[in-house]
Amino acid sequence: GDSVTQMEGPVTLSEEAFLTINCTYTATGYPSLFWYVQYPGEGLQLLLKATKADDKGSNKGFEATYRKETTSFHLEKGSVQVSDSAVYFCAPSPGSNDYKLSFGAGTTVTVRA
Amino acid sequence: EAQVTQNPRYLITVTGKKLTVTCSQNMNHEYMSWYRQDPGLGLRQIYYSMNVEVTDKGDVPEGYKVSRKEKRNFPLILESPSPNQTSLYFCASSIGGLAGGGSNNEQFFGPGTRLTVL
């Protein structure tokens, strides 16, 4: 089955710092790749996605590029805000003939003012 | 409003007392899924359903049952809960579970159910 390796946290940053969260995956076929965000006390919601190699997903200042050659989908933001404090999950869509979903373990990010 | 709803949001129960957590979506999605979230372990899939009457095990199905009699509902059943099932549970749905890189795999999550088994 598919698997996801996500950078462990927790990560604590100051406002306006640069954030990177690494994510690598194994999957059969050509999955779509997603980053989800979970704000305190809430369910997960989609942050961004990329559906094919070299695609860049972006939203709310976050970006991630689908790197097929390195099977990676690292999340970046150039200048974080306190409101970015959340748990971030990397997730590929199911591979061929497989409908299970795998999520990374989640990375807790805390941004201090 | 398009949404996934779960009930109850909070539940405290005792070992062995059967319980059901309901999940409903109003987006006509085919794929539905249950997850549990535990500190340090992230999100793990319990069961999923590709469509009505089609369900399959995820990574941690032991101690759980599901059913999919209607497209919109996907209840999670704990026949005999135990303390190790204390967790935060999420239901999710998506348009389809099709593999191969399709863009219709975004998961829509419910607000979560916090379950405590004493």
Coordinates of N, CA and C in Angstrom, one line a residue:
Chain A
G1 N 0.8 -1.2 0.0 CA 0.0 0.0 0.0 C 0.9 1.3 0.0
D2 N 0.2 2.4 -0.1 CA 0.9 3.7 -0.1 C 1.4 4.0 1.3
S3 N 2.4 4.8 1.3 CA 2.9 5.3 2.6 C 3.3 6.7 2.5
V4 N 3.3 7.4 3.6 CA 3.7 8.9 3.6 C 4.7 9.1 4.7
T5 N 5.8 9.8 4.5 CA 6.7 10.1 5.5 C 6.7 11.7 5.6
Q6 N 6.3 12.1 6.8 CA 6.2 13.6 7.0 C 7.1 14.0 8.1
M7 N 7.7 15.2 7.9 CA 8.6 15.7 8.9 C 7.9 15.8 10.3
E8 N 8.6 15.3 11.3 CA 8.1 15.3 12.6 C 8.1 16.7 13.2
G9 N 7.1 17.0 14.0 CA 7.2 18.2 14.8 C 7.5 18.0 16.2
P10 N 7.0 18.9 17.1 CA 6.4 20.1 16.7 C 7.4 21.1 16.2
V11 N 6.9 22.1 15.4 CA 7.7 23.2 14.9 C 7.3 24.5 15.5
T12 N 8.2 25.2 16.1 CA 7.8 26.5 16.7 C 8.6 27.6 15.9
L13 N 7.9 28.6 15.5 CA 8.5 29.7 14.7 C 8.1 31.0 15.2
S14 N 8.8 32.0 14.8 CA 8.4 33.4 15.0 C 7.7 33.9 13.8
E15 N 6.8 34.9 14.0 CA 6.1 35.5 12.9 C 7.1 36.0 11.8
E16 N 6.7 35.8 10.6 CA 7.5 36.2 9.4 C 8.6 35.3 9.1
A17 N 8.8 34.2 9.9 CA 9.8 33.2 9.5 C 9.4 32.4 8.4
F18 N 10.3 31.7 7.8 CA 10.1 30.8 6.7 C 9.8 29.4 7.2
L19 N 8.7 28.8 6.6 CA 8.3 27.4 7.1 C 8.5 26.4 5.9
T20 N 9.1 25.3 6.3 CA 9.1 24.2 5.3 C 8.7 22.9 6.1
I21 N 7.8 22.1 5.5 CA 7.5 20.8 6.1 C 7.7 19.8 5.0
N22 N 8.6 18.9 5.3 CA 8.9 17.9 4.2 C 7.9 16.8 4.2
C23 N 7.6 16.3 3.0 CA 6.7 15.1 2.8 C 7.2 14.3 1.6
T24 N 7.4 13.0 1.9 CA 7.7 12.1 0.8 C 6.8 11.0 0.8
Y25 N 6.5 10.3 -0.3 CA 5.5 9.3 -0.4 C 5.9 8.2 -1.2
T26 N 5.3 7.0 -1.0 CA 5.4 5.9 -2.0 C 4.1 5.6 -2.5
A27 N 3.9 5.4 -3.7 CA 2.6 5.1 -4.3 C 2.8 4.4 -5.6
T28 N 1.8 3.6 -6.0 CA 1.8 3.1 -7.3 C 1.0 4.0 -8.2
G29 N 1.4 4.1 -9.5 CA 0.7 5.0 -10.4 C 1.1 6.4 -10.2
Y30 N 0.2 7.3 -10.5 CA 0.5 8.7 -10.4 C -0.6 9.4 -9.5
P31 N -0.4 9.4 -8.3 CA -1.4 9.9 -7.4 C -1.5 11.5 -7.5
S32 N -2.6 12.0 -7.1 CA -2.7 13.4 -6.7 C -2.2 13.6 -5.3
L33 N -1.7 14.7 -5.0 CA -1.1 15.0 -3.7 C -1.8 16.2 -3.0
F34 N -2.0 16.0 -1.8 CA -2.7 17.0 -1.0 C -2.0 17.4 0.3
W35 N -2.2 18.6 0.7 CA -1.9 19.1 2.0 C -3.2 19.5 2.7
Y36 N -3.5 19.0 3.9 CA -4.6 19.4 4.7 C -4.1 20.1 5.9
V37 N -5.0 21.0 6.4 CA -4.7 21.7 7.6 C -5.8 21.6 8.6
Q38 N -5.4 21.4 9.9 CA -6.3 21.3 11.0 C -6.1 22.4 12.0
Y39 N -7.0 23.4 12.0 CA -6.8 24.4 13.0 C -7.4 23.9 14.4
P40 N -6.9 24.5 15.4 CA -7.3 24.0 16.8 C -8.8 23.8 16.9
G41 N -9.2 22.6 17.4 CA -10.6 22.3 17.6 C -11.4 22.1 16.4
E42 N -10.8 22.0 15.3 CA -11.6 21.8 14.0 C -11.2 20.5 13.3
G43 N -12.0 20.2 12.3 CA -11.7 19.1 11.4 C -10.6 19.5 10.4
L44 N -10.2 18.5 9.6 CA -9.2 18.9 8.6 C -9.9 19.6 7.4
Q45 N -9.2 20.4 6.7 CA -9.7 21.0 5.5 C -8.5 21.1 4.5
L46 N -8.9 21.1 3.2 CA -7.9 21.1 2.2 C -7.2 22.4 2.2
L47 N -5.9 22.3 2.1 CA -5.0 23.6 2.0 C -4.6 23.8 0.5
L48 N -4.1 22.8 -0.1 CA -3.7 22.9 -1.5 C -3.5 21.5 -2.0
K49 N -3.5 21.4 -3.4 CA -3.3 20.1 -4.0 C -2.5 20.3 -5.3
A50 N -2.0 19.1 -5.8 CA -1.4 19.1 -7.1 C -1.8 17.7 -7.8
T51 N -2.1 17.7 -9.0 CA -2.6 16.5 -9.6 C -1.7 15.8 -10.6
K52 N -0.6 16.5 -10.9 CA 0.4 15.8 -11.8 C 1.8 16.4 -11.6
A53 N 2.7 15.7 -12.1 CA 4.1 16.0 -11.8 C 4.4 17.4 -12.3
D54 N 5.2 18.1 -11.5 CA 5.6 19.5 -11.7 C 4.5 20.5 -11.4
D55 N 3.4 20.1 -11.1 CA 2.3 21.0 -10.7 C 2.7 21.7 -9.4
K56 N 2.3 22.9 -9.3 CA 2.5 23.6 -8.0 C 1.1 24.0 -7.5
G57 N 0.8 23.5 -6.2 CA -0.4 23.9 -5.6 C -0.1 25.1 -4.7
S58 N -1.0 26.0 -4.5 CA -0.8 27.2 -3.7 C -2.1 27.7 -3.1
N59 N -2.0 28.2 -1.9 CA -3.2 28.7 -1.2 C -2.7 29.4 0.1
K60 N -3.3 30.6 0.4 CA -3.0 31.3 1.6 C -1.5 31.5 1.8
G61 N -0.8 31.7 0.8 CA 0.6 31.9 0.8 C 1.5 30.7 0.9
F62 N 0.8 29.5 1.1 CA 1.5 28.2 1.1 C 1.7 27.7 -0.4
E63 N 2.8 27.0 -0.6 CA 3.1 26.4 -1.9 C 3.6 25.0 -1.7
A64 N 3.4 24.1 -2.7 CA 4.0 22.8 -2.7 C 4.1 22.4 -4.1
T65 N 5.2 21.8 -4.5 CA 5.4 21.3 -5.9 C 5.5 19.8 -5.9
Y66 N 4.8 19.2 -6.8 CA 4.7 17.8 -7.0 C 6.0 17.4 -7.7
R67 N 6.9 16.7 -7.0 CA 8.2 16.3 -7.6 C 8.2 14.8 -7.7
K68 N 7.9 14.4 -9.0 CA 7.8 12.9 -9.2 C 9.2 12.2 -9.1
E69 N 10.2 12.9 -9.5 CA 11.5 12.3 -9.4 C 12.0 12.0 -8.0
T70 N 11.6 12.8 -7.1 CA 12.0 12.6 -5.7 C 10.8 12.1 -4.8
T71 N 9.7 11.9 -5.5 CA 8.4 11.5 -4.8 C 8.2 12.4 -3.5
S72 N 8.3 13.7 -3.7 CA 8.1 14.6 -2.6 C 7.1 15.7 -2.9
F73 N 6.6 16.3 -1.8 CA 5.6 17.3 -2.0 C 5.7 18.2 -0.7
H74 N 6.9 18.9 -0.7 CA 7.2 19.7 0.5 C 6.3 21.0 0.6
L75 N 5.9 21.3 1.7 CA 5.1 22.5 1.9 C 5.9 23.7 2.4
E76 N 5.7 24.8 1.8 CA 6.5 26.0 2.2 C 5.6 27.2 2.3
K77 N 6.1 28.1 3.2 CA 5.5 29.5 3.3 C 6.6 30.4 3.6
G78 N 6.6 31.5 2.9 CA 7.8 32.4 3.1 C 7.7 33.3 4.3
S79 N 6.5 33.6 4.8 CA 6.4 34.5 6.0 C 5.1 34.1 6.8
V80 N 5.4 33.3 7.8 CA 4.2 32.8 8.6 C 3.6 33.8 9.5
Q81 N 2.3 33.6 9.8 CA 1.6 34.4 10.8 C 1.1 33.6 11.9
V82 N 0.7 34.2 13.0 CA 0.2 33.5 14.1 C -1.0 32.6 13.7
S83 N -1.8 33.1 12.8 CA -3.0 32.4 12.4 C -2.7 31.1 11.6
D84 N -1.4 30.9 11.3 CA -1.0 29.7 10.6 C -0.7 28.5 11.6
S85 N -0.8 28.8 12.9 CA -0.6 27.8 13.9 C -1.7 26.7 13.7
A86 N -1.3 25.5 13.4 CA -2.2 24.4 13.1 C -1.4 23.1 13.0
V87 N -2.1 22.0 12.7 CA -1.5 20.8 12.3 C -1.6 20.6 10.8
Y88 N -0.5 20.2 10.2 CA -0.5 20.0 8.7 C -0.3 18.6 8.4
F89 N -1.1 18.1 7.4 CA -1.1 16.7 7.0 C -0.8 16.6 5.5
C90 N 0.1 15.7 5.2 CA 0.4 15.4 3.8 C -0.4 14.1 3.4
A91 N -1.0 14.1 2.2 CA -1.7 12.9 1.8 C -1.8 12.7 0.3
P92 N -1.3 11.5 -0.2 CA -1.5 11.2 -1.6 C -2.8 10.6 -1.8
S93 N -3.4 10.7 -2.9 CA -4.6 10.0 -3.3 C -4.2 8.5 -3.5
P94 N -5.2 7.6 -3.5 CA -4.9 6.2 -3.6 C -4.2 5.9 -4.9
G95 N -3.3 4.9 -4.9 CA -2.6 4.5 -6.1 C -3.5 3.6 -6.9
S96 N -3.0 3.0 -7.9 CA -3.8 2.1 -8.8 C -4.3 1.0 -8.0
N97 N -5.6 0.6 -8.3 CA -6.2 -0.5 -7.6 C -6.2 -0.5 -6.1
D98 N -6.1 0.6 -5.5 CA -6.1 0.7 -4.1 C -6.9 1.9 -3.7
Y99 N -7.8 1.7 -2.8 CA -8.7 2.8 -2.4 C -8.5 3.2 -0.9
K100 N -7.5 2.7 -0.3 CA -7.1 3.1 1.0 C -6.5 4.5 0.9
L101 N -6.6 5.3 2.0 CA -6.0 6.6 2.0 C -5.0 6.6 3.1
S102 N -3.8 7.2 2.9 CA -2.8 7.3 3.9 C -2.5 8.8 4.1
F103 N -2.4 9.1 5.4 CA -2.0 10.5 5.8 C -0.6 10.4 6.5
G104 N 0.1 11.5 6.3 CA 1.3 11.6 7.1 C 0.9 11.8 8.6
A105 N 1.8 11.7 9.5 CA 1.5 11.7 10.9 C 1.1 13.1 11.4
G106 N 1.3 14.1 10.6 CA 0.9 15.4 11.0 C 2.1 16.2 11.6
T107 N 2.2 17.4 11.3 CA 3.2 18.3 11.8 C 2.5 19.5 12.5
T108 N 2.7 19.6 13.8 CA 2.2 20.7 14.6 C 3.1 21.9 14.5
V109 N 2.5 23.0 14.0 CA 3.2 24.2 13.8 C 2.7 25.3 14.8
T110 N 3.5 25.9 15.5 CA 3.1 27.0 16.4 C 3.9 28.2 16.0
V111 N 3.2 29.3 15.7 CA 3.8 30.6 15.3 C 3.7 31.6 16.5
R112 N 4.7 32.1 16.9 CA 4.7 33.1 18.1 C 4.8 34.5 17.5
A113 N 4.1 35.4 18.2 CA 4.1 36.8 17.8 C 5.4 37.4 18.1
Chain B
E1 N -26.0 24.2 2.5 CA -24.5 24.2 2.6 C -23.9 22.8 2.5
A2 N -23.0 22.6 1.7 CA -22.3 21.3 1.5 C -21.5 21.0 2.8
Q3 N -21.8 19.8 3.4 CA -21.1 19.5 4.6 C -21.2 18.1 4.9
V4 N -20.3 17.7 5.9 CA -20.3 16.4 6.5 C -20.6 16.6 8.0
T5 N -21.6 15.9 8.4 CA -22.0 16.1 9.8 C -21.8 14.8 10.6
Q6 N -21.4 14.9 11.8 CA -21.2 13.7 12.7 C -21.9 14.0 14.0
N7 N -22.4 12.9 14.6 CA -23.1 12.9 15.9 C -22.8 11.6 16.6
P8 N -22.6 11.8 17.9 CA -22.4 13.0 18.7 C -21.1 13.6 18.5
R9 N -20.9 14.9 18.9 CA -19.6 15.5 18.9 C -18.7 15.1 20.1
Y10 N -19.3 14.8 21.1 CA -18.6 14.3 22.3 C -19.4 13.1 22.9
L11 N -18.6 12.1 23.4 CA -19.3 11.0 24.0 C -18.3 10.4 25.0
I12 N -18.9 10.2 26.2 CA -18.2 9.4 27.3 C -19.0 8.2 27.5
T13 N -18.4 7.0 27.5 CA -19.1 5.8 27.7 C -18.3 4.8 28.5
V14 N -18.8 3.6 28.7 CA -18.1 2.6 29.5 C -17.7 1.4 28.7
T15 N -16.8 0.7 29.1 CA -16.3 -0.5 28.4 C -17.5 -1.4 28.1
G16 N -17.6 -1.9 26.9 CA -18.6 -2.9 26.5 C -20.0 -2.4 26.1
K17 N -20.2 -1.1 26.3 CA -21.5 -0.6 25.9 C -21.6 -0.2 24.5
K18 N -22.3 -0.9 23.7 CA -22.4 -0.6 22.2 C -22.7 0.8 21.9
L19 N -22.0 1.4 20.9 CA -22.4 2.7 20.5 C -22.2 2.9 19.0
T20 N -22.9 3.9 18.5 CA -22.8 4.2 17.1 C -22.6 5.7 16.9
V21 N -21.6 6.0 16.1 CA -21.4 7.4 15.7 C -21.9 7.6 14.3
T22 N -22.8 8.5 14.1 CA -23.4 8.7 12.8 C -22.6 9.7 11.9
C23 N -22.6 9.5 10.6 CA -22.0 10.4 9.7 C -22.9 10.5 8.5
S24 N -23.1 11.8 8.1 CA -23.9 12.0 6.9 C -23.3 13.1 6.1
Q25 N -23.5 13.0 4.7 CA -23.0 14.0 3.8 C -24.1 14.3 2.8
N26 N -24.1 15.6 2.4 CA -25.2 16.1 1.5 C -24.6 16.4 0.1
M27 N -23.5 15.9 -0.3 CA -22.8 16.2 -1.5 C -22.9 15.1 -2.6
N28 N -23.7 14.1 -2.3 CA -23.8 13.0 -3.2 C -22.5 12.3 -3.5
H29 N -21.6 12.3 -2.5 CA -20.3 11.7 -2.7 C -20.4 10.2 -2.6
E30 N -19.6 9.5 -3.4 CA -19.6 8.0 -3.4 C -18.7 7.5 -2.3
Y31 N -17.5 8.1 -2.1 CA -16.5 7.6 -1.2 C -16.7 8.2 0.2
M32 N -16.8 7.4 1.2 CA -16.8 7.8 2.6 C -15.8 7.0 3.4
S33 N -15.4 7.6 4.5 CA -14.3 7.0 5.2 C -14.4 7.4 6.7
W34 N -13.8 6.6 7.5 CA -13.7 6.9 8.9 C -12.2 6.9 9.3
Y35 N -11.8 7.9 10.1 CA -10.4 7.9 10.6 C -10.5 8.1 12.1
R36 N -9.4 7.7 12.8 CA -9.1 8.1 14.1 C -7.8 8.9 14.2
Q37 N -7.8 9.8 15.1 CA -6.6 10.7 15.3 C -6.1 10.5 16.7
D38 N -4.9 10.1 16.8 CA -4.3 9.9 18.1 C -3.0 10.7 18.2
P39 N -2.6 11.2 19.4 CA -1.4 12.0 19.5 C -0.1 11.1 19.1
G40 N 0.7 11.7 18.2 CA 1.9 11.0 17.8 C 1.7 10.0 16.7
L41 N 0.4 9.7 16.4 CA 0.1 8.7 15.3 C -0.6 9.3 14.1
G42 N -1.0 10.5 14.2 CA -1.6 11.2 13.1 C -3.0 10.6 12.9
L43 N -3.4 10.6 11.6 CA -4.7 10.2 11.2 C -4.6 8.8 10.5
R44 N -5.4 7.9 11.0 CA -5.3 6.5 10.5 C -6.7 6.1 10.1
Q45 N -6.8 5.5 8.9 CA -8.1 5.1 8.3 C -8.6 3.8 8.9
I46 N -9.9 3.8 9.3 CA -10.5 2.7 10.0 C -11.2 1.8 8.9
Y47 N -12.1 2.4 8.3 CA -12.9 1.7 7.2 C -13.2 2.8 6.1
Y48 N -13.5 2.3 4.9 CA -13.9 3.2 3.9 C -15.0 2.5 3.1
S49 N -15.7 3.3 2.3 CA -16.7 2.7 1.4 C -16.7 3.4 0.1
M50 N -16.6 2.6 -0.9 CA -16.6 3.1 -2.3 C -18.0 3.5 -2.8
N51 N -19.0 2.9 -2.3 CA -20.4 3.2 -2.7 C -21.3 2.4 -1.8
V52 N -22.6 2.5 -2.1 CA -23.6 1.8 -1.3 C -23.3 0.3 -1.3
E53 N -23.3 -0.3 -0.1 CA -23.1 -1.7 0.1 C -21.7 -2.1 -0.3
V54 N -20.7 -1.2 -0.4 CA -19.3 -1.6 -0.7 C -18.5 -1.0 0.3
T55 N -17.9 -1.8 1.2 CA -17.1 -1.3 2.3 C -15.8 -2.1 2.3
D56 N -14.8 -1.6 2.9 CA -13.5 -2.3 3.1 C -12.7 -1.8 4.2
K57 N -11.8 -2.6 4.7 CA -11.0 -2.2 5.9 C -9.9 -1.2 5.5
G58 N -9.7 -0.3 6.4 CA -8.5 0.5 6.3 C -7.4 -0.1 7.1
D59 N -6.6 0.8 7.7 CA -5.4 0.3 8.4 C -5.7 -0.2 9.8
V60 N -6.7 0.3 10.5 CA -7.0 -0.1 11.9 C -8.4 -0.5 12.1
P61 N -8.9 -1.5 11.4 CA -10.4 -1.8 11.5 C -10.8 -2.6 12.7
E62 N -9.8 -3.2 13.5 CA -10.2 -4.1 14.6 C -11.1 -3.3 15.7
G63 N -12.2 -4.0 16.0 CA -13.1 -3.4 17.0 C -14.1 -2.5 16.5
Y64 N -14.2 -2.3 15.2 CA -15.1 -1.4 14.5 C -15.9 -2.1 13.5
K65 N -17.1 -1.6 13.2 CA -17.9 -2.1 12.1 C -18.5 -0.9 11.4
V66 N -18.9 -1.0 10.2 CA -19.5 0.1 9.4 C -20.6 -0.5 8.6
S67 N -21.5 0.3 8.1 CA -22.5 -0.1 7.1 C -22.7 1.1 6.1
R68 N -23.1 0.7 4.9 CA -23.4 1.8 3.9 C -24.7 1.4 3.2
K69 N -25.8 1.6 3.8 CA -27.1 1.2 3.2 C -27.6 2.3 2.3
E70 N -27.2 3.5 2.6 CA -27.6 4.7 1.8 C -26.4 5.4 1.4
K71 N -26.4 6.2 0.3 CA -25.3 6.9 -0.1 C -24.8 8.0 0.8
R72 N -25.7 8.6 1.5 CA -25.4 9.8 2.3 C -24.9 9.4 3.7
N73 N -25.2 8.2 4.2 CA -24.9 7.8 5.6 C -23.8 6.7 5.7
F74 N -23.0 6.9 6.7 CA -21.9 5.9 6.9 C -21.6 5.8 8.4
P75 N -22.4 5.1 9.1 CA -22.3 5.0 10.6 C -21.1 4.1 11.0
L76 N -20.5 4.5 12.1 CA -19.4 3.7 12.7 C -19.9 3.1 13.9
I77 N -19.7 1.8 14.0 CA -20.3 1.0 15.1 C -19.2 0.4 16.0
L78 N -19.3 0.6 17.3 CA -18.4 0.0 18.2 C -19.2 -1.0 19.0
E79 N -19.1 -2.3 18.7 CA -20.0 -3.3 19.4 C -19.7 -3.4 20.9
S80 N -18.4 -3.4 21.2 CA -17.9 -3.5 22.6 C -16.7 -2.6 22.8
P81 N -17.0 -1.4 23.0 CA -15.9 -0.4 23.1 C -14.9 -0.8 24.2
S82 N -13.7 -0.4 24.0 CA -12.6 -0.6 25.0 C -11.8 0.7 25.2
P83 N -11.1 0.8 26.3 CA -10.4 2.1 26.5 C -9.4 2.5 25.4
N84 N -8.9 1.5 24.7 CA -7.9 1.8 23.7 C -8.6 2.4 22.4
Q85 N -9.9 2.5 22.5 CA -10.7 3.2 21.4 C -11.0 4.6 21.7
T86 N -10.5 5.0 22.9 CA -10.6 6.5 23.2 C -9.8 7.2 22.2
S87 N -10.4 8.2 21.5 CA -9.8 8.8 20.4 C -10.7 9.9 19.8
L88 N -10.1 10.7 18.9 CA -10.9 11.7 18.1 C -11.2 11.0 16.8
Y89 N -12.4 11.0 16.4 CA -12.8 10.3 15.2 C -13.4 11.3 14.1
F90 N -12.9 11.1 12.9 CA -13.4 11.9 11.8 C -14.0 11.1 10.7
C91 N -15.1 11.6 10.2 CA -15.7 11.0 9.0 C -15.4 12.0 7.8
A92 N -15.2 11.4 6.7 CA -14.9 12.2 5.5 C -15.6 11.6 4.3
S93 N -15.7 12.4 3.3 CA -16.3 12.0 2.0 C -15.6 12.6 0.8
S94 N -15.7 12.0 -0.3 CA -15.2 12.6 -1.5 C -16.0 12.1 -2.7
I95 N -15.9 12.8 -3.8 CA -16.7 12.5 -5.0 C -16.5 11.1 -5.4
G96 N -15.2 10.6 -5.4 CA -14.9 9.3 -5.9 C -13.6 8.8 -5.3
G97 N -13.5 7.5 -5.2 CA -12.2 6.9 -4.7 C -11.4 6.5 -5.9
L98 N -11.6 7.0 -7.0 CA -10.8 6.5 -8.2 C -9.4 6.8 -8.1
A99 N -8.6 5.8 -8.5 CA -7.2 5.9 -8.4 C -6.6 6.6 -9.7
G100 N -5.4 6.8 -9.7 CA -4.7 7.2 -11.0 C -4.6 8.7 -11.1
G101 N -4.6 9.5 -10.0 CA -4.3 10.9 -10.1 C -5.4 11.8 -10.5
G102 N -6.6 11.3 -10.4 CA -7.8 12.2 -10.7 C -7.9 13.3 -9.6
S103 N -8.4 14.4 -10.0 CA -8.5 15.6 -9.1 C -9.7 15.5 -8.2
N104 N -10.5 14.5 -8.4 CA -11.8 14.4 -7.6 C -11.6 13.6 -6.3
N105 N -10.4 13.7 -5.7 CA -10.2 12.9 -4.5 C -10.1 13.8 -3.2
E106 N -10.4 15.1 -3.3 CA -10.3 15.9 -2.1 C -11.3 15.4 -1.1
Q107 N -10.8 15.2 0.1 CA -11.7 14.7 1.2 C -12.3 15.9 1.9
F108 N -13.6 15.8 2.2 CA -14.3 16.7 3.0 C -14.6 16.1 4.4
F109 N -14.1 16.8 5.4 CA -14.1 16.2 6.7 C -15.3 16.7 7.6
G110 N -15.8 15.9 8.4 CA -16.7 16.3 9.5 C -15.9 17.0 10.6
P111 N -16.7 17.5 11.6 CA -16.1 18.3 12.7 C -15.4 17.4 13.7
G112 N -15.6 16.1 13.7 CA -15.0 15.2 14.7 C -15.9 14.8 15.8
T113 N -15.6 13.6 16.3 CA -16.3 13.1 17.5 C -15.2 12.7 18.5
R114 N -15.3 13.3 19.7 CA -14.3 12.9 20.7 C -14.9 11.9 21.6
L115 N -14.4 10.7 21.5 CA -14.9 9.5 22.3 C -14.0 9.2 23.4
T116 N -14.6 9.0 24.6 CA -13.8 8.5 25.8 C -14.5 7.3 26.2
V117 N -13.7 6.2 26.4 CA -14.2 4.9 26.9 C -13.6 4.6 28.2
L118 N -14.4 4.6 29.2 CA -13.9 4.4 30.6 C -13.8 2.9 31.0

